[in-house]
Coordinates of C-alpha atoms and ligand atoms in Angstrom, one line a residue:
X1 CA 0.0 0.0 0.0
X2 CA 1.0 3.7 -0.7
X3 CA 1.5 5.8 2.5
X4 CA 2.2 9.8 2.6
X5 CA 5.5 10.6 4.3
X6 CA 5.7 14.0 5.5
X7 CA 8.1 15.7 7.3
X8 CA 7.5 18.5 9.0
X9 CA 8.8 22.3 10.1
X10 CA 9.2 23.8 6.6
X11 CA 7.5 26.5 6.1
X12 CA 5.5 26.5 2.3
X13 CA 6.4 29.3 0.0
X14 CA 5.6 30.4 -3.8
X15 CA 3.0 30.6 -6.3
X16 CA 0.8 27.4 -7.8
X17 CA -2.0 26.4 -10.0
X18 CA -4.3 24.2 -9.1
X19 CA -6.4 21.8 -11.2
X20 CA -9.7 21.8 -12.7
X21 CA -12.4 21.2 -9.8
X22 CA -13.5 17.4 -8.7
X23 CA -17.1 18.4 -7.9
X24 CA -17.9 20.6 -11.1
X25 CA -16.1 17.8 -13.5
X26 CA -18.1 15.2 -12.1
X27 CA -21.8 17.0 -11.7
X28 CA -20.8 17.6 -15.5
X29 CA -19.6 13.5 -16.2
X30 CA -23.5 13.3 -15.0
X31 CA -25.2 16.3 -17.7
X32 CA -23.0 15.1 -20.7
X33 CA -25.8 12.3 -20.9
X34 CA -28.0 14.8 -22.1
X35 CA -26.4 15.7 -25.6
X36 CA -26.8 13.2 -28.6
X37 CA -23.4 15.0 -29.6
X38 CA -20.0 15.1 -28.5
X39 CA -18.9 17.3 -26.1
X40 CA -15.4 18.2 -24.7
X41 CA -14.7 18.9 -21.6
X42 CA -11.2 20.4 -20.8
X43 CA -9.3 21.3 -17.8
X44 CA -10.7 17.3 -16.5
X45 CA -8.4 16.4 -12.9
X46 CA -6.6 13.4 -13.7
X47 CA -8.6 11.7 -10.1
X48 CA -10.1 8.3 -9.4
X49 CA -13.5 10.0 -9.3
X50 CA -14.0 11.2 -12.9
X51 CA -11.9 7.8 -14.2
X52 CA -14.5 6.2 -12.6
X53 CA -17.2 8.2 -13.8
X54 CA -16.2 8.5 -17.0
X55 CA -16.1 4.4 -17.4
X56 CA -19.3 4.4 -15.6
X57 CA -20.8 6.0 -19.0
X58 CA -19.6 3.5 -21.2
X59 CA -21.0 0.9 -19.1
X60 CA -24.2 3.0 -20.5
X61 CA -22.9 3.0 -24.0
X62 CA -21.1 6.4 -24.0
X63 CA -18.1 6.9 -26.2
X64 CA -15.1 8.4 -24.0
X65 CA -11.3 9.4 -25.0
X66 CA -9.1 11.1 -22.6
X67 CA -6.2 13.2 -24.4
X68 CA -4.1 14.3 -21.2
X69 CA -7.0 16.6 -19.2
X70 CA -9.1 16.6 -22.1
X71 CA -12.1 14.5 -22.3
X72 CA -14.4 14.1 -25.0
X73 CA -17.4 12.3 -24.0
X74 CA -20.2 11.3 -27.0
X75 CA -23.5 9.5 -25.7
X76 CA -25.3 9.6 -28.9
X77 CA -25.3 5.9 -28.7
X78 CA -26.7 5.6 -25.0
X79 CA -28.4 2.8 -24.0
X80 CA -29.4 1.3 -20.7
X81 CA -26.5 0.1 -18.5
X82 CA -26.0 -1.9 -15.3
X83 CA -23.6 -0.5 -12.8
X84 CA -22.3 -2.8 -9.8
X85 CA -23.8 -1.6 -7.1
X86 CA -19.9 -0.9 -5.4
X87 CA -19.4 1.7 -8.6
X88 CA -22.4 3.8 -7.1
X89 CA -21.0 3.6 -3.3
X90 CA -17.5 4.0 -4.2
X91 CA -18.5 7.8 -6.2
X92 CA -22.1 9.0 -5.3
X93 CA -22.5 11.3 -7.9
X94 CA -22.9 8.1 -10.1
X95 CA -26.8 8.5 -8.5
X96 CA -26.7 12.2 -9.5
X97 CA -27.3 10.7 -13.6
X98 CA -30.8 9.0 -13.1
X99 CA -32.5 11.9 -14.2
X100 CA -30.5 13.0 -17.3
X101 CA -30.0 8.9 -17.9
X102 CA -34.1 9.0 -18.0
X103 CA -34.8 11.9 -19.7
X104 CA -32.5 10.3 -22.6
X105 CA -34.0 6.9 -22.5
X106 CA -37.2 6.9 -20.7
X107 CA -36.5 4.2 -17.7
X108 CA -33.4 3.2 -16.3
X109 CA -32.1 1.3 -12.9
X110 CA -29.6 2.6 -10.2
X111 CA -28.2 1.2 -7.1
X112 CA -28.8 3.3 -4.2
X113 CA -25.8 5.2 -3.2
X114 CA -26.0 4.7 0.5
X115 CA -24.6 7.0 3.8
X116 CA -20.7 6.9 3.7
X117 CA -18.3 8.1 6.7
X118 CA -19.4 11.8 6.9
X119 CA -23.0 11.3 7.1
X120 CA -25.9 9.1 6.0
X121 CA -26.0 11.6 2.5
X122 CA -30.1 10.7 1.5
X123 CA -31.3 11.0 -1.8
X124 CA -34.8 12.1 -1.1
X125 CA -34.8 16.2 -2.3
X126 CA -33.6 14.1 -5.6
X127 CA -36.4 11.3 -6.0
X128 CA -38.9 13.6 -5.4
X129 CA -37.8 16.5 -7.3
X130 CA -38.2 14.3 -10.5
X131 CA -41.1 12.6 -9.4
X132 CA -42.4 15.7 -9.5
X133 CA -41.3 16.2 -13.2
X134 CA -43.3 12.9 -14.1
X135 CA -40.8 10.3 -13.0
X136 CA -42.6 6.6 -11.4
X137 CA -39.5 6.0 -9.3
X138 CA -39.2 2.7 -7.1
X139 CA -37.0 1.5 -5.1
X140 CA -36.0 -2.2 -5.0
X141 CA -33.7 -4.5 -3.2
X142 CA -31.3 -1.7 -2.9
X143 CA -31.7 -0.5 -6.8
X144 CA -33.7 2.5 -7.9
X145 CA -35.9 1.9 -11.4
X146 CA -37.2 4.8 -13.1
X147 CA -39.6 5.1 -15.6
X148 CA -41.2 8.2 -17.2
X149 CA -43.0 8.6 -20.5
X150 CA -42.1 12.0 -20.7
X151 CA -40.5 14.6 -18.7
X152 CA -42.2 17.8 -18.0
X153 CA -41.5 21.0 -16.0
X154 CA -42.5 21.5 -12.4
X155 CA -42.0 23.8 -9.5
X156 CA -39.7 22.1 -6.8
X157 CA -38.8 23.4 -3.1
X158 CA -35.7 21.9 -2.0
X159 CA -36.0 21.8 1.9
X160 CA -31.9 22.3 1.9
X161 CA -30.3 24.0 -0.7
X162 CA -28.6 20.6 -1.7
X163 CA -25.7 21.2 -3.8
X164 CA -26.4 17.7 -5.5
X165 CA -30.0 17.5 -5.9
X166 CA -30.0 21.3 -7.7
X167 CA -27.6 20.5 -9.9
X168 CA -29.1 17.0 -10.5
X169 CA -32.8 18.3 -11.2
X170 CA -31.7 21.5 -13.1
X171 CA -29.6 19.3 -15.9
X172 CA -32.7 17.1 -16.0
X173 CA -34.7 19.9 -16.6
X174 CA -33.0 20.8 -19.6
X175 CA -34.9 18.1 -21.5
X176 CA -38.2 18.1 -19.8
X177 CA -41.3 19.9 -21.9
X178 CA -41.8 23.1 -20.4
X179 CA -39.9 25.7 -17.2
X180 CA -38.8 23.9 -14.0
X181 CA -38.3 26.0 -11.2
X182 CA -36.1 25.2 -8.3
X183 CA -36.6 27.2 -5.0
X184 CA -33.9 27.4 -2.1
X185 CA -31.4 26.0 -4.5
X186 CA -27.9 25.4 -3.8
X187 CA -26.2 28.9 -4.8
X188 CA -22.8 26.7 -4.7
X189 CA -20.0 27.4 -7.4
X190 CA -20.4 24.4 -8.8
X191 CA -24.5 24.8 -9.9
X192 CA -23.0 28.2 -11.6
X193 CA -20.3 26.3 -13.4
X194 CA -22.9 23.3 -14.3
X195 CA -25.2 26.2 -15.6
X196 CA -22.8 27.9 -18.0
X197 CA -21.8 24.4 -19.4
X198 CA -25.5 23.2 -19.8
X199 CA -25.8 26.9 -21.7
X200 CA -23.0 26.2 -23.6
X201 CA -24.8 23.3 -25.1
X202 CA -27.8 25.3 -26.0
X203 CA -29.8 25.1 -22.3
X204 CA -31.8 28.3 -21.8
X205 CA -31.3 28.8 -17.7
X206 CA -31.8 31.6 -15.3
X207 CA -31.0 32.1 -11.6
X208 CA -28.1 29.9 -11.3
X209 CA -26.3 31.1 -8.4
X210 CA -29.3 32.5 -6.4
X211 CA -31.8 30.7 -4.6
X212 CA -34.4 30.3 -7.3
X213 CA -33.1 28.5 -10.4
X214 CA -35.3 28.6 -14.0
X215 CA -35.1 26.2 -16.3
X216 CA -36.7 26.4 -19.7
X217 CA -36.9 23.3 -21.3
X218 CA -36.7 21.3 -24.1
X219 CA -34.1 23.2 -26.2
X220 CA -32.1 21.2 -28.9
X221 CA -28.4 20.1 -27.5
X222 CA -25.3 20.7 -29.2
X223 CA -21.6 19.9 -28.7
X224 CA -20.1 22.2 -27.2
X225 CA -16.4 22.7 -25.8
X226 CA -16.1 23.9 -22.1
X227 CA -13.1 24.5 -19.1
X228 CA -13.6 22.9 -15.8
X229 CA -12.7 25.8 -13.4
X230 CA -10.4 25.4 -10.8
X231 CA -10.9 24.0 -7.9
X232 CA -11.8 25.6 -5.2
X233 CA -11.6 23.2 -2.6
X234 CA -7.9 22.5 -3.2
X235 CA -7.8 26.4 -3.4
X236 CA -8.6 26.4 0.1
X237 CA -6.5 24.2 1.1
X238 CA -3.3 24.9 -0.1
X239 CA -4.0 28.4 1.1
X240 CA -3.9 26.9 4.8
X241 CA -1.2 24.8 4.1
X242 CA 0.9 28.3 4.0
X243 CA -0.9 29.2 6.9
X244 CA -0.1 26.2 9.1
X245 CA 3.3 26.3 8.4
X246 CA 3.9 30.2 8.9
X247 CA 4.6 29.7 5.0
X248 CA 3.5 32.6 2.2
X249 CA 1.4 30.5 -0.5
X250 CA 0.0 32.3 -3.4
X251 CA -2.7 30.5 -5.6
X252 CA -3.2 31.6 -9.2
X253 CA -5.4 31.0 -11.9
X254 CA -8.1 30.9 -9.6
X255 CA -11.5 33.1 -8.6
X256 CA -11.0 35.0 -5.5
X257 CA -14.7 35.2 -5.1
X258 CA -15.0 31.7 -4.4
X259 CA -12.8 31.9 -1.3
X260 CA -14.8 34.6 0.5
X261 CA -15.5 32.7 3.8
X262 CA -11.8 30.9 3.7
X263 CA -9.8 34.4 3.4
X264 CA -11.9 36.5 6.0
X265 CA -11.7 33.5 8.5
X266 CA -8.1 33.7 7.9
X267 CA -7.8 37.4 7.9
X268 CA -9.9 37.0 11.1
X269 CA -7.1 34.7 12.7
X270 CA -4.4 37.0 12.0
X271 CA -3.3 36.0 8.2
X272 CA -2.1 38.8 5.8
X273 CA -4.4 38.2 2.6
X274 CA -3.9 39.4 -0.3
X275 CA -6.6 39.0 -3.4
X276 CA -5.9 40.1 -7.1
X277 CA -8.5 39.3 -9.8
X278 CA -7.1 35.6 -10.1
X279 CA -4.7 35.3 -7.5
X280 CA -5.4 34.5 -3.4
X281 CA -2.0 34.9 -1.6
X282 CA -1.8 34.5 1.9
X283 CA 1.5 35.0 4.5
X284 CA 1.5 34.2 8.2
X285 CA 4.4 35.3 10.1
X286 CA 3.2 35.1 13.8
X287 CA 0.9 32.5 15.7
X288 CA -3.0 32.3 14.6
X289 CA -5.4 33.5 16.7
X290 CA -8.2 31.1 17.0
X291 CA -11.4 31.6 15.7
X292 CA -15.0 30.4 15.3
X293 CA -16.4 28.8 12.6
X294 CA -19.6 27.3 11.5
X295 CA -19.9 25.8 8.3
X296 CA -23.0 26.5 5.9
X297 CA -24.0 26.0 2.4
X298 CA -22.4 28.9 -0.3
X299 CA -21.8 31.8 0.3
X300 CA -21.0 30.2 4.1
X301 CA -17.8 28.3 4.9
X302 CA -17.6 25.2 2.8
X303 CA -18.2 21.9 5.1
X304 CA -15.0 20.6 2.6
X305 CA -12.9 22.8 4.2
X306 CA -13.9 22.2 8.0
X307 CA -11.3 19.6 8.3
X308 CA -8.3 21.6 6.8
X309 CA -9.5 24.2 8.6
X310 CA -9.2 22.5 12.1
X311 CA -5.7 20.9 11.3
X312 CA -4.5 24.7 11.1
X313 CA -6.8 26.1 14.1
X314 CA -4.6 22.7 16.1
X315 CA -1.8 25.6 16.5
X316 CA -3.5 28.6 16.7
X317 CA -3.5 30.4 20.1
X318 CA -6.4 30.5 22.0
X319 CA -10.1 28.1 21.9
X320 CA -11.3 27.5 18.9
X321 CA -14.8 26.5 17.7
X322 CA -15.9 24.6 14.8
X323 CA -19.8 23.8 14.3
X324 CA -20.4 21.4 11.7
X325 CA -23.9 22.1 10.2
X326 CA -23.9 19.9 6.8
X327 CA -23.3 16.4 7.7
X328 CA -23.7 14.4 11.0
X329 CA -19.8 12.7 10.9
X330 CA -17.9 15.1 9.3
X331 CA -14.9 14.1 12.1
X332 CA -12.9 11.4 11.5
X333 CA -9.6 13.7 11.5
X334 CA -10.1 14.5 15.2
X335 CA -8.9 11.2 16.8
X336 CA -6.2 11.3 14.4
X337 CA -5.3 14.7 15.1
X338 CA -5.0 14.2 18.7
X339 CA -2.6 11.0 17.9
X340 CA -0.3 14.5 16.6
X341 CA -1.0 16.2 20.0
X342 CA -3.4 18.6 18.9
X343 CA -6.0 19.1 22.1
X344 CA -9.4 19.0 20.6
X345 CA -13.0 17.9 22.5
X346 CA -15.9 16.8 20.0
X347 CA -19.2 17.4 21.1
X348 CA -21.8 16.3 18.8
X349 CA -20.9 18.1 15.3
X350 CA -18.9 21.0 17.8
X351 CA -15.1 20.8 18.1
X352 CA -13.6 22.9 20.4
X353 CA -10.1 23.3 19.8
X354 CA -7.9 24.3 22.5
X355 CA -4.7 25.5 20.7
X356 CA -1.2 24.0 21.0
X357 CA 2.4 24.9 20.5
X358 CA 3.7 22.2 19.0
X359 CA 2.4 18.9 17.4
X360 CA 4.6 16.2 16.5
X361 CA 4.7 13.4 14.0
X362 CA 2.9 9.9 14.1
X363 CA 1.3 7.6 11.9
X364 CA -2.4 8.5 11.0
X365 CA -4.9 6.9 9.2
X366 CA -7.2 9.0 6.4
X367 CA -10.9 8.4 7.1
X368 CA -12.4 10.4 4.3
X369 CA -10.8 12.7 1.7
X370 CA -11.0 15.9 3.4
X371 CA -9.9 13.9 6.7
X372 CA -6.5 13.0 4.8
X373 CA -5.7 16.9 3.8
X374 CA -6.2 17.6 6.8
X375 CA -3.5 14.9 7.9
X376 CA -1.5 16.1 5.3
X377 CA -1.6 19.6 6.9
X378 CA -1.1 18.3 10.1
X379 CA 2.4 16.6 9.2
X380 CA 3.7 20.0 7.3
X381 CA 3.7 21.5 10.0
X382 CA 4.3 19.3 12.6
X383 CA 8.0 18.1 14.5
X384 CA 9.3 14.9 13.0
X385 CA 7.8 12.7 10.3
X386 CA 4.1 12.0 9.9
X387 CA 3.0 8.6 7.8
X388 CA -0.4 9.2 6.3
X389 CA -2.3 6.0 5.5
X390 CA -5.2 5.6 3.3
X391 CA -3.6 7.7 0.3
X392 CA -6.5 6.4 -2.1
X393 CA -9.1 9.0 -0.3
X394 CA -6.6 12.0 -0.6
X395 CA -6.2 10.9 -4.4
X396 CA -9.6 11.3 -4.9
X397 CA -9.7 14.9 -4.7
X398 CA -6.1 15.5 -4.9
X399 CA -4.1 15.1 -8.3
X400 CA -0.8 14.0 -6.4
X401 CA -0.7 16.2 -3.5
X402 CA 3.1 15.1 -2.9
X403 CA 4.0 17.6 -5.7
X404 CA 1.9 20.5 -4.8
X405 CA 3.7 20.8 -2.0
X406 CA 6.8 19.7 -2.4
X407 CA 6.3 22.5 -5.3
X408 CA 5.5 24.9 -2.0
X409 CA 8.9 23.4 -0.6
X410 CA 7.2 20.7 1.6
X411 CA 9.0 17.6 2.3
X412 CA 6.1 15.2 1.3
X413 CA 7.0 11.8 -0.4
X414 CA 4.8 9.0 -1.2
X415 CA 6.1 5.6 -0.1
X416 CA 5.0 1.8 -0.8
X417 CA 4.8 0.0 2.5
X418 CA 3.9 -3.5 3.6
X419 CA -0.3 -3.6 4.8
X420 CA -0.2 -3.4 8.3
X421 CA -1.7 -6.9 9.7
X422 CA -3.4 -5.1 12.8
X423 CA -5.6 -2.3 12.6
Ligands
LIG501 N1 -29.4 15.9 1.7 C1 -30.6 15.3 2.0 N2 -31.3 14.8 1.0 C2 -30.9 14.9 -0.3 C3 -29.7 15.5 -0.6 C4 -29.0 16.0 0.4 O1 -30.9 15.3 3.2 O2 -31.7 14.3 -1.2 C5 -28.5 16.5 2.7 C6 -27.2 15.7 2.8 O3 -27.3 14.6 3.6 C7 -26.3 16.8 3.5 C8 -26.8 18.1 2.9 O4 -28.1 17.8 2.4 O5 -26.5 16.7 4.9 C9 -26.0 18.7 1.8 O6 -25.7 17.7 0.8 P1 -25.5 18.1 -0.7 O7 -26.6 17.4 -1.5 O8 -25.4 19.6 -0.8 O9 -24.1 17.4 -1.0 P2 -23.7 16.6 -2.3 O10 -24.2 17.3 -3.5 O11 -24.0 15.2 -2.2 C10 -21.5 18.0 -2.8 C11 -20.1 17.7 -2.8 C12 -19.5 17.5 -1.4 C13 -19.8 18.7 -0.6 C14 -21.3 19.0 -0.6 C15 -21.7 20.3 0.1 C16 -19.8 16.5 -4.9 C17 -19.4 15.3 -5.7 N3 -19.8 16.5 -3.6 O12 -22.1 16.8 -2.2 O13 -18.1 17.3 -1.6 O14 -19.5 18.5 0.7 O15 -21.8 19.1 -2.0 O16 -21.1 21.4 -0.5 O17 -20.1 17.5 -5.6 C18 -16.0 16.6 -1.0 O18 -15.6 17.1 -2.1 O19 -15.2 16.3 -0.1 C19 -17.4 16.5 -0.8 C20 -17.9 15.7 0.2

């Protein structure tokens, strides 16, 4: 197995790219299914998640060809597939196609994604929002079938401003006979960026980025050629990678605007930040201060960065809070945290972080991908050499983190080790 050695006390300095966003790349891998031509998708992150994706839609017939981060994906030849039921757990987005899968071909069967280790992650704001367009959706020993004649235009509520089921309802509305609306939609990045591709091949779409979304459907597709934007998530976090380690990181290529919440939370905790029109450079050159978070849907701080976010609060002087309000687990980095000496009490979705000097190197387990950044921070910054196991979570939102920051000056290798017998 692959483990992350990291070691730690140098402090990250210069300028890097990062590259095109997981999220938006793979809530577009689910709308290319709507377009009987083919469609290019540039800027593509070279991850497990979209390779997986992306062979998930030739299981339904889809032509795919990957030319470095370009992917062109044609599904003019679609036809009804049969995923395993572990392709579906292992990336849930796979879900996130049923409704552009059934606009295309008028049934089609799904496992059901099931919770995963940050929260039980329902599906219900999704079933109903297309039973609503005129889907007869049932759910069978563990596999959704879907049926629907035609698909028409309806008037959805959205009880959360679900990131997922927005952007999964408003690319199915793209094909349904007549104007969907979608109140308290997600306002996320991502919807925005989903938006302008599904405009780029020909959808007519208002609202995305506010809380009421219109869709007017039925417009003819067309291929079209479109850049994944950068992502913000890694944004975020190789921003506080600088900050943990005192460093002076500068991110380009990026959109300031999307890291509102990250750069006044770290201008809040001491951090000089400086923001160009693509550039986010932050320098730390005393102690954080801690700080209070709680994280919310967009334009709020971004649950994905909680964990990150905690791993550089560890050192910062003073309490720190962190409220959790998206999922119900979002905490497997705590324990492992702790392993590094960092002082932190978990109550319910609360951490309360009770600042340290120093933490110091040890062998920690990745429960979840933002859980493994989070190590990853951890060991940058902390005395000695930190071993960072279950590598294949980091790689899923990561394109090899080793050279980003050993780019940044980090000492970060990855290393093939025996499995440990004993967990
Ligand atoms: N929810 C429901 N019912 C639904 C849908 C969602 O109760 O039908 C709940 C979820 O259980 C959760 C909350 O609503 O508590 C928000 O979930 P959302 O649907 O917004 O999340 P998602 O679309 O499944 C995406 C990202 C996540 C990110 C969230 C929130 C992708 C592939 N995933 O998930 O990214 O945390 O939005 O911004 O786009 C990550 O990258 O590490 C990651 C987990």
């Amino acid at each position: 197995m692959n483990v992350l050695q990291i070691e730690g006390g140098f402090r990250l300095r210069g300028e890097i790219e990062v590259s095109g966003s997981k999220n938006i790349a793979l809530a577009l891998l689910s709308a290319v299914a709507l377009c009987k031509e083919p469609v290019t998708l540039r800027n593509v992150p070279r991850i497990s998640d979209t390779h997986m994706k992306a062979h998930l839609l030739e299981e339904f017939g889809a032509k795919v060809d990957w030319d470095g981060n370009n992917l062109t994906v044609d599904c003019s030849g679609l036809k009804m597939g049969y995923p395993s039921e572990e392709s579906v757990r292992a990336i849930r987005t796979s879900f996130y196609m049923l409704g552009p899968l059934l606009a295309r071909l008028g049934e089609v069967e799904l496992p059901a994604p099931g919770g995963c280790k940050i929260g039980a992650r329902p599906v219900d704001y999704h079933v109903r929002g297309l039973q609503l367009m005129g889907a007869e959706i049932e759910l069978t020993g563990g596999k959704y079938y879907a049926k629907a004649a035609r698909i028409k235009g309806a008037d959805i509520y959205l009880d959360f401003p679900s990131a997922g089921a927005t952007q999964h309802l408003m690319s199915t509305a793209v094909l349904a006979e007549g104007v969907t609306t979608i109140q308290n939609a997600a306002m996320e990045p991502e919807v925005v960026a989903l938006a302008d591709f599904l405009r780029a091949m020909g959808a007519k779409i208002e609202g995305a980025g506010t809380a009421t979304i219109t869709v007017f459907g039925g417009t003819r597709l067309h291929s079209c050629s479109f850049r994944v934007p950068a992502d913000r998530i890694q944004v975020g976090t190789f921003l506080l990678a600088g900050a943990i380690t005192e460093g002076d990181v500068s991110v380009v290529g990026i959109m300031p605007e999307d890291q509102t919440a990250v750069v006044n939370k770290l201008r809040e905790a001491g951090a000089q930040v400086e923001e160009t029109s693509e550039t986010v450079r932050v320098r730390v050159d005393r102690r954080l201060e801690a700080i209070r978070i709680r994280t919310m849907p967009h334009p709020g701080f971004p649950t994905d960065i909680q964990q990150p976010m905690a791993a550089t609060l560890t050192l910062a002087n003073g309490t720190s809070v962190i409220e959790e309000t998206i999922y119900e687990s979002r905490s497997g980095h705590v324990p492992e945290l702790v392993r590094m000496g960092a002082n932190i009490q978990s109550e319910g979705r609360t951490s309360i972080i009770h600042g340290v000097k120093r933490l110091h190197g040890a062998n920690v387990v990745a429960s979840d991908l933002r859980a493994g950044a989070a190590l990853c921070l951890a060991g940058l910054a902390a005395d000695g050499v930190t071993t960072v196991e279950n590598v294949h979570y980091i790689d899923r939102g990561y394109e090899a983190i080793e050279h980003t920051l050993s780019a940044l000056g980090g000492k970060v290798k990855r290393v093939a080790v025996e499995p440990r017998k004993v967990r």
